[in-house]
XYZ file of C-alpha atoms in Angstrom:
654
model
C -10.665 -3.362 7.942
C -9.341 -5.043 11.036
C -8.441 -8.587 11.941
C -10.398 -10.191 14.776
C -7.689 -10.548 17.454
C -9.276 -13.555 19.017
C -9.979 -15.301 15.728
C -11.627 -18.692 15.907
C -9.190 -19.661 18.655
C -10.404 -17.067 21.155
C -13.720 -18.799 21.630
C -12.626 -22.390 21.014
C -13.012 -24.280 24.258
C -10.927 -27.114 22.843
C -7.878 -24.852 22.501
C -5.494 -25.885 25.301
C -4.393 -22.251 25.570
C -7.919 -21.016 26.302
C -8.279 -20.271 29.991
C -11.808 -18.816 30.033
C -14.593 -21.426 30.238
C -18.235 -21.392 31.201
C -17.281 -22.172 34.793
C -15.215 -18.971 34.918
C -18.230 -16.733 34.229
C -19.494 -14.974 37.331
C -23.264 -15.490 37.485
C -24.496 -14.853 40.981
C -28.244 -14.803 40.377
C -29.093 -18.307 39.334
C -26.338 -18.288 36.723
C -26.458 -21.002 34.107
C -25.924 -23.955 36.409
C -28.405 -26.599 35.377
C -28.143 -28.241 38.810
C -29.497 -25.101 40.501
C -32.969 -25.238 39.007
C -33.493 -28.959 39.315
C -34.742 -29.105 35.741
C -33.147 -31.046 32.907
C -33.679 -31.610 29.253
C -32.555 -34.913 27.768
C -30.367 -35.159 24.674
C -33.393 -35.566 22.418
C -34.899 -32.297 23.641
C -37.919 -33.970 25.361
C -40.334 -31.560 26.977
C -40.252 -31.366 30.768
C -43.453 -31.000 32.752
C -43.435 -27.955 34.995
C -46.074 -25.626 36.344
C -46.974 -22.497 34.447
C -44.872 -20.162 36.620
C -41.511 -19.064 35.169
C -38.590 -18.077 37.358
C -35.302 -16.612 36.184
C -33.617 -19.912 37.092
C -35.988 -21.861 34.876
C -35.442 -19.396 32.035
C -31.691 -20.044 32.353
C -32.410 -23.782 32.127
C -34.437 -23.276 28.970
C -31.541 -21.346 27.399
C -29.091 -24.079 28.336
C -31.337 -26.759 26.888
C -31.715 -24.669 23.732
C -27.925 -24.141 23.624
C -28.401 -20.482 22.669
C -27.857 -17.262 24.630
C -31.286 -15.996 23.489
C -34.638 -17.690 22.923
C -38.101 -16.934 21.528
C -41.263 -17.437 23.570
C -42.080 -20.576 21.544
C -38.662 -22.086 22.272
C -39.043 -21.381 25.996
C -42.509 -22.956 25.926
C -41.224 -26.056 24.135
C -38.277 -26.527 26.514
C -40.350 -26.013 29.660
C -43.441 -27.947 28.482
C -45.957 -25.115 28.565
C -47.980 -23.181 26.029
C -46.514 -20.366 23.948
C -49.058 -17.887 25.329
C -48.205 -18.823 28.913
C -44.493 -18.553 28.204
C -44.974 -15.151 26.551
C -46.935 -13.829 29.551
C -44.367 -15.196 31.995
C -41.488 -13.663 30.011
C -43.323 -10.325 29.971
C -43.465 -10.501 33.776
C -39.713 -11.141 33.946
C -39.137 -8.176 31.589
C -41.254 -5.946 33.844
C -39.198 -7.064 36.847
C -35.979 -6.181 35.015
C -34.660 -9.766 35.064
C -34.976 -10.310 31.302
C -34.560 -8.060 28.255
C -36.269 -8.440 24.877
C -34.936 -7.626 21.419
C -36.595 -7.492 17.992
C -34.369 -9.163 15.400
C -34.701 -10.076 11.747
C -34.351 -13.841 12.079
C -36.785 -14.223 15.039
C -39.881 -12.156 15.861
C -38.686 -11.373 19.421
C -35.901 -12.945 21.458
C -35.335 -12.791 25.197
C -32.121 -12.932 27.238
C -31.196 -12.384 30.914
C -30.590 -8.695 31.696
C -27.432 -9.628 33.596
C -25.966 -11.083 30.405
C -26.439 -7.739 28.659
C -24.558 -6.031 31.467
C -21.809 -8.625 31.242
C -21.463 -7.909 27.517
C -20.658 -4.270 28.244
C -18.037 -5.033 30.893
C -14.330 -5.497 30.457
C -13.424 -9.103 29.715
C -9.873 -10.460 29.772
C -8.996 -13.782 28.123
C -5.448 -15.098 28.474
C -3.571 -17.502 26.193
C -0.499 -18.165 28.368
C 1.346 -20.523 26.025
C 1.187 -17.955 23.223
C 1.732 -15.134 25.751
C -1.278 -13.292 24.339
C -3.987 -11.372 26.162
C -7.317 -10.457 24.544
C -9.232 -7.655 26.278
C -12.753 -6.685 25.288
C -13.822 -3.148 26.307
C -10.710 -2.546 28.429
C -10.680 0.136 31.098
C -8.017 2.846 31.044
C -6.442 1.169 34.092
C -6.069 -2.158 32.272
C -4.628 -0.571 29.148
C -2.174 1.511 31.163
C -0.963 -1.570 33.033
C -0.658 -3.718 29.910
C 1.296 -1.014 28.064
C 4.057 -1.401 30.674
C 4.961 -4.967 29.708
C 3.014 -5.963 26.570
C 2.845 -4.918 22.925
C -0.481 -3.851 21.405
C -0.781 -6.050 18.306
C -4.277 -5.381 17.020
C -7.634 -3.768 17.752
C -11.137 -4.546 16.518
C -14.351 -2.567 16.540
C -15.191 0.868 15.260
C -16.111 3.138 18.132
C -14.051 4.051 21.210
C -15.189 2.054 24.213
C -16.381 -0.910 22.162
C -13.062 -2.167 20.824
C -11.269 -5.398 21.538
C -7.505 -5.394 22.005
C -4.907 -8.070 21.396
C -1.688 -7.767 23.406
C 1.388 -9.972 23.113
C 4.156 -10.154 25.723
C 7.501 -10.338 23.909
C 11.027 -10.728 25.205
C 11.884 -7.099 24.526
C 8.758 -5.921 26.364
C 9.862 -7.690 29.537
C 13.457 -6.521 29.122
C 12.368 -2.878 28.857
C 9.573 -2.990 31.461
C 9.860 -0.034 33.906
C 10.010 -1.989 37.190
C 12.566 -2.327 39.970
C 12.378 -6.120 39.959
C 10.483 -9.077 38.535
C 8.104 -9.209 41.524
C 6.828 -5.712 40.737
C 6.284 -6.671 37.087
C 4.405 -9.845 38.088
C 2.245 -7.854 40.507
C 1.253 -5.525 37.668
C 0.450 -8.534 35.469
C -1.731 -10.125 38.154
C -3.662 -6.894 38.622
C -5.248 -7.221 35.154
C -5.517 -10.989 34.549
C -8.500 -13.020 35.831
C -6.233 -15.455 37.688
C -2.605 -16.499 38.003
C -0.811 -18.307 35.193
C 2.284 -19.973 36.586
C 3.772 -20.929 33.201
C 3.505 -17.332 31.932
C 4.887 -15.871 35.155
C 7.869 -18.223 35.122
C 8.649 -17.257 31.518
C 8.516 -13.564 32.457
C 10.842 -14.153 35.424
C 13.267 -15.981 33.150
C 13.257 -13.110 30.657
C 13.788 -10.607 33.462
C 16.834 -12.578 34.637
C 18.188 -12.615 31.079
C 17.921 -8.817 30.906
C 20.247 -8.444 33.873
C 22.995 -10.982 33.134
C 25.464 -8.857 31.144
C 26.564 -5.282 31.655
C 29.103 -2.882 30.239
C 30.990 -0.610 32.606
C 33.986 1.706 32.523
C 37.091 0.407 34.296
C 38.968 2.770 36.608
C 41.723 2.826 33.975
C 39.182 4.169 31.475
C 38.534 1.179 29.226
C 35.263 -0.689 28.617
C 34.567 -4.009 30.361
C 31.893 -6.592 29.622
C 30.816 -8.355 32.810
C 28.774 -11.588 32.906
C 26.751 -12.738 35.904
C 28.489 -16.122 35.891
C 31.426 -17.979 34.418
C 29.131 -20.215 32.373
C 27.416 -17.218 30.774
C 30.744 -15.788 29.704
C 31.900 -19.124 28.316
C 28.673 -20.455 26.813
C 27.055 -17.247 25.614
C 29.556 -14.408 25.194
C 32.415 -16.517 23.844
C 30.073 -18.258 21.408
C 28.413 -15.127 20.010
C 31.110 -12.464 20.067
C 33.652 -12.205 17.248
C 37.403 -11.842 17.755
C 37.342 -8.141 16.892
C 34.727 -7.452 19.593
C 36.992 -8.286 22.538
C 40.603 -7.260 23.120
C 41.394 -9.733 25.904
C 39.820 -11.657 28.802
C 40.246 -10.098 32.256
C 38.783 -12.835 34.430
C 36.384 -15.771 34.160
C 33.460 -13.323 34.105
C 34.978 -10.182 32.559
C 36.459 -9.166 29.220
C 38.095 -6.022 27.833
C 35.862 -4.757 24.996
C 37.108 -3.033 21.878
C 35.589 0.404 22.341
C 34.822 0.801 18.646
C 32.792 -2.443 18.731
C 30.465 -1.632 21.643
C 27.364 -1.386 19.418
C 28.228 -4.729 17.757
C 28.678 -6.401 21.169
C 25.285 -5.174 22.340
C 23.635 -6.328 19.116
C 25.225 -9.807 19.174
C 24.206 -10.507 22.781
C 20.728 -9.109 22.189
C 20.297 -11.514 19.281
C 21.403 -14.312 21.613
C 18.583 -13.362 23.993
C 20.640 -11.400 26.523
C 20.223 -7.597 26.384
C 23.193 -5.745 27.849
C 22.915 -3.134 30.590
C 25.066 -0.159 29.645
C 26.578 1.357 32.808
C 29.558 3.043 31.181
C 30.734 6.382 32.552
C 30.171 8.387 29.401
C 30.705 12.132 29.372
C 27.824 14.500 28.827
C 30.053 17.051 27.140
C 29.975 20.705 27.977
C 26.765 21.825 29.720
C 24.106 23.419 27.525
C 22.130 26.376 28.847
C 18.598 25.363 27.849
C 15.253 25.500 29.695
C 11.869 24.326 28.457
C 9.238 27.054 28.061
C 6.340 24.766 27.066
C 4.107 22.780 29.439
C 4.175 19.033 28.795
C 1.104 16.844 28.572
C 0.900 14.181 31.311
C 1.918 11.344 28.992
C 4.884 13.371 27.685
C 6.083 13.848 31.263
C 5.832 10.076 31.735
C 7.873 9.477 28.564
C 10.652 11.784 29.780
C 10.703 10.302 33.303
C 10.841 6.754 31.911
C 13.664 7.685 29.541
C 15.773 9.381 32.227
C 15.584 6.256 34.407
C 17.058 4.005 31.711
C 19.024 6.652 29.705
C 17.810 5.108 26.447
C 14.572 4.473 24.603
C 12.339 5.239 21.630
C 9.352 7.573 21.939
C 6.605 5.861 19.902
C 3.420 7.802 19.157
C 1.312 9.065 16.241
C 2.150 12.259 14.367
C 0.851 15.192 16.375
C 1.429 13.502 19.741
C 4.345 15.805 20.547
C 7.353 13.499 20.261
C 9.575 16.438 19.236
C 8.533 18.534 22.234
C 9.077 15.545 24.534
C 12.548 15.101 23.000
C 13.333 18.780 23.588
C 12.222 18.395 27.214
C 14.581 15.417 27.459
C 17.437 17.537 26.093
C 16.760 20.183 28.742
C 16.707 17.527 31.475
C 19.993 15.948 30.318
C 21.640 19.358 29.942
C 24.633 18.130 27.932
C 25.880 18.492 24.378
C 23.281 17.100 21.992
C 23.406 15.642 18.495
C 20.083 15.422 16.634
C 20.083 13.170 13.549
C 17.379 13.695 10.917
C 16.701 12.281 7.430
C 16.496 15.595 5.524
C 17.609 19.229 5.435
C 13.980 20.376 5.713
C 13.625 18.496 8.962
C 16.901 19.956 10.254
C 15.590 23.481 9.753
C 12.295 22.510 11.317
C 14.055 21.186 14.428
C 15.922 24.470 14.803
C 12.630 26.400 14.754
C 11.076 24.026 17.298
C 14.035 24.495 19.656
C 13.732 28.276 19.429
C 9.940 28.126 19.929
C 9.962 25.845 22.999
C 13.187 26.655 24.863
C 15.438 29.472 26.047
C 18.397 28.177 24.019
C 20.654 30.807 22.465
C 20.316 30.633 18.638
C 24.130 30.793 18.449
C 24.287 27.450 20.317
C 22.405 25.608 17.529
C 24.414 24.330 14.578
C 23.248 22.747 11.304
C 25.448 20.118 9.671
C 24.259 18.955 6.245
C 24.880 19.545 2.565
C 24.256 23.260 2.906
C 25.953 24.055 6.249
C 28.758 22.634 8.404
C 28.418 23.926 11.977
C 29.230 22.065 15.196
C 27.599 23.664 18.223
C 26.467 22.560 21.726
C 23.246 21.481 19.971
C 24.052 20.117 16.495
C 21.414 19.011 13.990
C 22.825 16.776 11.246
C 21.450 14.532 8.531
C 22.005 10.773 8.796
C 23.745 10.692 5.445
C 26.345 13.334 6.304
C 27.008 11.997 9.820
C 27.626 8.509 8.435
C 30.190 9.565 5.818
C 33.822 8.642 6.517
C 35.127 12.170 5.971
C 32.767 13.600 8.604
C 32.556 10.632 10.947
C 35.757 11.370 12.912
C 34.435 14.818 13.794
C 31.251 13.396 15.306
C 33.195 10.588 17.027
C 35.483 13.094 18.713
C 32.652 14.883 20.528
C 31.453 13.900 24.003
C 27.725 13.852 23.367
C 25.441 13.855 26.385
C 22.463 12.916 24.194
C 22.033 11.638 20.654
C 18.486 11.934 19.318
C 17.597 9.770 16.296
C 14.517 11.322 14.636
C 12.546 8.970 12.350
C 14.746 6.309 13.909
C 13.684 3.488 11.567
C 16.434 4.887 9.288
C 19.083 3.589 11.693
C 18.971 0.059 10.276
C 19.257 1.118 6.619
C 22.772 0.312 5.318
C 23.542 3.888 4.279
C 22.690 5.237 7.750
C 23.678 2.352 10.029
C 27.082 3.788 10.969
C 25.385 6.640 12.837
C 24.068 4.091 15.341
C 27.652 3.370 16.413
C 28.121 6.944 17.681
C 28.306 6.753 21.464
C 26.621 8.958 24.047
C 25.447 8.741 27.641
C 21.806 8.999 26.521
C 20.298 7.618 23.287
C 16.796 8.662 22.240
C 14.788 7.608 19.189
C 11.574 9.103 17.801
C 9.159 7.290 15.531
C 5.449 7.063 14.805
C 5.999 3.389 14.093
C 9.494 1.885 14.091
C 8.501 -1.171 12.072
C 10.419 -1.841 8.867
C 9.406 -4.385 6.272
C 12.791 -6.044 6.796
C 11.631 -7.095 10.263
C 14.361 -5.064 11.940
C 12.197 -3.488 14.647
C 14.112 -5.380 17.332
C 17.399 -4.113 15.910
C 16.194 -0.526 16.361
C 15.470 -1.211 20.011
C 18.867 -2.870 20.383
C 20.827 0.023 18.904
C 18.877 2.808 20.598
C 16.621 1.526 23.373
C 13.247 0.000 24.158
C 9.876 1.497 23.155
C 8.385 4.244 25.316
C 4.942 5.645 24.599
C 1.187 5.378 24.792
C -0.836 3.406 22.263
C -2.392 5.552 19.527
C -5.945 4.717 20.551
C -5.407 6.108 24.057
C -4.305 9.454 22.595
C -7.326 9.528 20.270
C -9.744 8.887 23.131
C -8.067 11.454 25.367
C -8.399 14.073 22.630
C -4.680 14.833 22.378
C -4.617 13.810 18.716
C -7.480 13.945 16.223
C -8.246 10.462 14.938
C -8.179 10.500 11.122
C -11.059 9.226 9.041
C -9.520 6.760 6.574
C -11.343 5.523 3.503
C -10.066 3.137 0.827
C -11.732 4.010 -2.477
C -11.575 1.304 -5.146
C -11.358 3.110 -8.504
C -12.459 1.229 -11.665
C -10.698 1.206 -15.018
C -12.442 3.713 -17.270
C -9.753 3.770 -19.964
C -9.786 0.599 -22.063
C -6.227 1.189 -23.284
C -4.922 1.386 -19.714
C -6.879 -1.753 -18.744
C -5.360 -3.695 -21.653
C -1.877 -2.402 -20.812
C -2.326 -3.688 -17.245
C -3.500 -7.094 -18.474
C -0.455 -7.541 -20.716
C 2.111 -6.253 -18.173
C 3.738 -8.155 -15.346
C 5.845 -7.531 -12.235
C 6.783 -3.950 -11.431
C 5.398 -2.669 -14.716
C 1.934 -3.994 -13.841
C 2.146 -2.269 -10.456
C 3.086 1.020 -12.151
C 0.196 0.819 -14.628
C -2.297 0.216 -11.785
C -0.808 3.128 -9.820
C -1.196 5.481 -12.812
C -4.802 4.489 -13.639
C -6.093 7.645 -15.450
C -9.428 7.374 -13.597
C -7.629 8.421 -10.420
C -7.192 11.990 -11.689
C -10.959 12.332 -12.072
C -11.413 10.887 -8.562
C -8.879 13.330 -7.108
C -10.771 16.224 -8.716
C -14.009 14.929 -7.174
C -12.495 14.646 -3.673
C -10.858 18.076 -3.830
C -14.170 19.602 -4.931
C -16.008 17.822 -2.107
C -13.526 19.292 0.385
C -12.739 22.566 -1.340
C -12.210 24.456 1.936
C -9.465 22.130 3.153
C -5.707 22.111 2.586
C -4.832 18.941 0.659
C -1.746 16.796 0.046
C -1.779 14.332 -2.860
C 0.835 11.581 -2.435
C 2.303 9.739 -5.417
C 4.953 7.087 -6.033
C 6.066 7.661 -9.628
C 7.423 10.996 -10.837
C 5.618 10.840 -14.199
C 2.358 10.258 -12.337
C 3.076 13.264 -10.104
C 3.716 15.467 -13.134
C 0.481 14.282 -14.792
C -1.641 14.957 -11.700
C -0.015 18.344 -11.042
C -0.569 19.407 -14.678
C -4.208 18.252 -14.624
C -4.927 20.092 -11.378
C -2.736 23.131 -12.071
C -0.872 22.795 -8.749
C 2.835 22.400 -7.825
C 4.562 19.024 -7.580
C 7.346 18.548 -5.011
C 9.774 15.656 -5.361
C 13.359 14.885 -4.495
C 14.346 16.625 -7.729
C 12.797 19.929 -6.603
C 15.585 22.342 -5.566
C 15.777 22.855 -1.816
C 15.033 26.588 -2.089
C 11.893 25.993 -4.219
C 10.730 23.207 -1.926
C 11.051 25.406 1.167
C 9.150 28.227 -0.531
C 6.270 25.968 -1.598
C 5.923 24.481 1.896
C 5.886 28.027 3.298
C 3.074 29.008 0.929
C 1.124 25.872 1.843
C 1.404 26.777 5.529
C -0.002 30.198 4.700
C 3.134 32.017 5.805
C 3.739 33.534 2.393
C 0.904 33.058 -0.063
C -2.176 30.861 -0.041
C -1.470 27.493 -1.655
C -4.268 24.968 -1.000
C -3.039 21.807 -2.752
C 0.342 20.138 -3.201
C 1.285 16.968 -5.036
C 4.212 15.355 -3.189
C 6.416 12.310 -3.646
C 8.083 10.411 -0.795
C 9.768 13.641 0.273
C 6.495 14.443 2.071
C 6.288 11.164 3.960
C 8.482 12.015 6.913
C 8.781 14.790 9.380
C 7.705 17.763 7.256
C 5.557 19.841 9.607
C 2.432 20.891 7.724
C 0.025 21.540 10.611
C -2.741 22.900 8.389
C -2.919 19.798 6.153
C -6.523 18.620 6.599
C -6.863 16.208 3.695
C -4.507 13.517 2.397
C -5.125 11.644 -0.868
C -2.839 8.669 -1.466
C -2.994 8.372 -5.257
C -0.204 5.814 -5.632
C 2.587 4.173 -3.673
C 0.535 1.333 -2.224
C 3.358 -1.117 -2.761
C 5.266 0.689 -0.038
C 5.670 -0.268 3.592
C 3.162 -0.287 6.450
C 5.245 2.465 8.029
C 4.817 4.603 4.908
C 1.055 4.148 5.097
C 1.101 5.312 8.709
C 3.217 8.343 7.861
C 0.987 9.457 4.995
C -2.126 9.084 7.119
C -0.262 10.877 9.869
C 0.215 14.048 7.827
C -3.338 15.025 8.895
C -3.169 13.949 12.555
C -3.321 17.075 14.684
C -4.816 18.032 18.058
C -7.737 19.901 16.478
C -9.783 19.935 13.310
C -10.852 17.317 10.810
C -8.487 14.659 9.561
C -9.348 12.909 6.305
C -7.343 10.314 4.397
C -8.463 8.838 1.085
C -6.513 5.902 -0.339
C -7.100 5.285 -4.061
C -6.638 1.703 -5.238
C -7.354 0.417 -8.732
C -10.112 -2.172 -8.477
C -9.125 -5.693 -9.474
C -5.389 -4.995 -9.177
C -2.724 -5.793 -6.613
C -3.324 -2.310 -5.194
C -6.411 -3.655 -3.411
C -4.289 -5.993 -1.299
C -1.567 -3.396 -0.740
C -4.124 -0.805 0.423
C -5.720 -3.230 2.841
C -2.326 -4.252 4.229
C -1.188 -0.679 4.789
C -4.461 0.426 6.338
C -4.729 -2.712 8.481
C -1.560 -1.518 10.189
C -3.384 1.721 11.051
C -6.503 -0.139 12.137
C -4.404 -2.116 14.615
C -3.523 1.192 16.224
C -7.172 2.094 16.693
C -7.777 4.064 13.479
C -11.141 3.408 11.853
C -10.921 2.374 8.195
C -13.863 2.122 5.789
C -14.079 0.996 2.147
C -15.993 2.374 -0.846
C -16.406 1.116 -4.409
C -16.350 4.058 -6.831
C -19.053 3.798 -9.503
C -18.071 2.847 -13.046
């Protein structure tokens, strides 16, 4: 279930944005130039008298006259004014010479096409739409994808098998602002290395965006206060003065400088970013007391690149699928920074998990790790706190008083939620975010990059192809109504109630039983949205149900049993508490029974529970046929498909 990135526009020669035309195609052996063969066909398709010999050039002319990329022997004979038998024999000679290929198809007995065209179809092709700042690449090489990932956002992919996919990239403002180059010339050189020719309009837009990204900066004055500096007097007057509120600035210093209220630094950066001018942060922030920590785990090549890129800019968001090692890369970043570190997480379970990861991958002294949440209040050189606690007024002053060398925002999409947003105002010399996909349905992805830093990471598909992460098999299964009472209840309901009835379709329990039986050797997670539905499924299957209401101690014990550390629990029913961050490395099967009205990010996270470096990865999404769940399932899974994950669909029998 993927969208064609090119759409009808990609092949529409009338589209003013389309830069690839027939004249751009490299055809060195006769090509498709009608002038080369000296043979024409008039508009009425009149036959042209030629001798019985057939050259590759004349075959090209027949195709052009036919206005098709392939032709039957009878069509070639008609266009070149010879008999069908003679044309068939001549085409057979061209096939023997390797100049033409033949193909049996359903609509024609046999069609022929130039061999060179078949080779062209398997090559990388790049089509540029400069006015929309979009690039469509069919069968891209690793080189092309690596270059494009430096300055463009992967929007969508099509195709099913690695090596045959098409990719749609879009160059956005924030991509240019965060591009890892010394200057605009280096960025343009990288762009030119992958495009078929130069596009002056696109290059000028990129240069303009690069200039915008280097027009404002924050620095620490020698008297230890924060200064906003503009590149010109007009920028300070026409941009900063117009977009900054009175509480953001204490007083002007000069025509190009202003004294910034230190408590409003995050707001200043956000306001100017929204105005189209990201701010360079060159403040002399402390790194706190040094932390004695060394990494004991070898990094994968792409993880090393993430860390190097981050250290150059001192901010950024590691974006990659579950299982790609974002936590290990973050720990390597902590070791490289070597200063006091605050790690913010959405739950107590994740806090404990982070502590174990630090002990597993570093030489850090356990006494130097503190947990700060509802069950513990410890400040240490490395402190792991929940967003909710760190954002509370009664704890906030404690976190503000520390000189953090690094703040790490795990599952950083939480930063823009109102209850957690105050944590983004905590200041540190380095700011790192982690997320499988930072998108929020509120459209606040850009705000995440403003508050923390630009995206850093490989596209999911590259990690699948390289074998670092096992690509999940995702299947949407459309479940029918088998209970007439439930069907009638759905028909008479509306709004949220209708959505709930579809989610709790009783036929889903039977389908879950079938899937668990079909994969009886695999550890399974069953995701639900509504607590009553979770209780019903758990009771029917005779397995535990974990929700936000499950006591922390019981929850920890059940996860331990599922991991095989203490007991042998094969199946868990989980609510949203299982969506984020819980490390269940032996989860091989995920069944999304309900919750399809949730976000695209939630769909990615639930699919991601099975993404691991080795072993099978299966995700079944159950949607009630004929309900709004069909659309929700397709929307959620389309987001995965755009990242290179294959998605198939199945109608469950009545």
